[in-house]
Amino acid sequence: SWATPVAALSFRRASLDGRSALQTSLDNVSEATGRNEQIQLITTQMRDGNLFYAIAVVPDDEAGAYRSTFNKIVGSVDLMD
């Protein structure tokens, strides 16, 4: 099954290495475990037009514990294009 947006086309403006970015959350059910999971996605456009994105997939009931780690990873990204 495909992940579904938490709210239809719900996204927020964000920053990734000082660039404008979009971030969203999606819900899914893991095919491996049958548990609900949360997907965090952030994306920005590179100078050549390609997209850079980072994705985190975590069990829904543990999402709060991983949120700061994902934000730290995103905050450490240094795009060299």
Tab-separated table of C-alpha atoms in Angstrom:
chain	number	residue	atom	x	y	z
A	1	SER	CA	0.000	0.000	0.000
A	2	TRP	CA	1.065	3.577	-0.596
A	3	ALA	CA	1.657	6.082	2.162
A	4	THR	CA	-1.084	8.654	2.493
A	5	PRO	CA	-0.671	12.306	3.461
A	6	VAL	CA	-1.618	13.172	7.019
A	7	ALA	CA	-3.787	15.928	5.527
A	8	ALA	CA	-4.477	16.338	1.825
A	9	LEU	CA	-1.435	18.029	0.278
A	10	SER	CA	-0.273	19.160	3.690
A	11	PHE	CA	3.244	20.574	3.688
A	12	ARG	CA	5.155	23.300	5.410
A	13	ARG	CA	7.887	25.587	4.248
A	14	ALA	CA	11.275	24.672	5.656
A	15	SER	CA	14.963	25.327	5.112
A	16	LEU	CA	17.619	22.866	3.976
A	17	ASP	CA	21.195	24.165	3.879
A	18	GLY	CA	19.833	27.721	3.693
A	19	ARG	CA	17.599	26.918	0.725
A	20	SER	CA	13.830	26.984	0.549
A	21	ALA	CA	12.460	23.511	1.126
A	22	LEU	CA	9.157	21.726	1.627
A	23	GLN	CA	8.498	19.238	4.422
A	24	THR	CA	5.597	16.859	4.986
A	25	SER	CA	4.535	13.933	7.136
A	26	LEU	CA	2.816	10.817	5.846
A	27	ASP	CA	1.221	7.823	7.554
A	28	ASN	CA	1.660	4.244	6.416
A	29	VAL	CA	1.285	0.693	7.654
A	30	SER	CA	4.511	-1.295	7.476
A	31	GLU	CA	4.232	-4.349	5.249
A	32	ALA	CA	7.011	-5.953	7.299
A	33	THR	CA	5.537	-5.474	10.784
A	34	GLY	CA	1.905	-4.460	10.260
A	35	ARG	CA	2.519	-1.486	12.576
A	36	ASN	CA	1.580	2.108	11.836
A	37	GLU	CA	4.569	4.171	10.792
A	38	GLN	CA	5.285	7.824	10.195
A	39	ILE	CA	7.293	9.103	7.251
A	40	GLN	CA	9.021	12.498	7.363
A	41	LEU	CA	10.070	13.928	3.999
A	42	ILE	CA	11.955	17.132	3.228
A	43	THR	CA	13.014	18.231	-0.246
A	44	THR	CA	14.737	21.130	-1.974
A	45	GLN	CA	15.733	21.854	-5.552
A	46	MET	CA	19.384	21.685	-6.571
A	47	ARG	CA	20.878	24.289	-8.906
A	48	ASP	CA	20.767	21.816	-11.816
A	49	GLY	CA	17.028	21.292	-11.316
A	50	ASN	CA	17.252	17.880	-9.622
A	51	LEU	CA	15.621	17.330	-6.235
A	52	PHE	CA	17.492	16.470	-3.062
A	53	TYR	CA	15.392	14.803	-0.415
A	54	ALA	CA	15.778	13.205	2.976
A	55	ILE	CA	13.347	10.633	4.331
A	56	ALA	CA	12.891	9.146	7.780
A	57	VAL	CA	10.552	6.209	8.438
A	58	VAL	CA	9.816	5.342	12.070
A	59	PRO	CA	7.157	3.469	14.040
A	60	ASP	CA	4.290	5.881	14.683
A	61	ASP	CA	4.360	5.370	18.447
A	62	GLU	CA	8.096	6.221	18.521
A	63	ALA	CA	8.070	9.221	16.148
A	64	GLY	CA	8.601	11.773	18.916
A	65	ALA	CA	11.804	10.052	20.003
A	66	TYR	CA	13.283	10.278	16.503
A	67	ARG	CA	12.098	13.766	15.475
A	68	SER	CA	15.065	15.654	16.964
A	69	THR	CA	17.527	13.213	15.378
A	70	PHE	CA	15.991	13.725	11.926
A	71	ASN	CA	16.085	17.497	12.444
A	72	LYS	CA	19.771	17.319	13.446
A	73	ILE	CA	20.588	15.279	10.338
A	74	VAL	CA	18.696	17.728	8.114
A	75	GLY	CA	20.442	20.631	9.850
A	76	SER	CA	23.864	19.123	9.122
A	77	VAL	CA	23.308	18.753	5.355
A	78	ASP	CA	25.818	20.701	3.255
A	79	LEU	CA	24.784	20.678	-0.403
A	80	MET	CA	27.708	21.214	-2.764
A	81	ASP	CA	26.278	21.741	-6.180
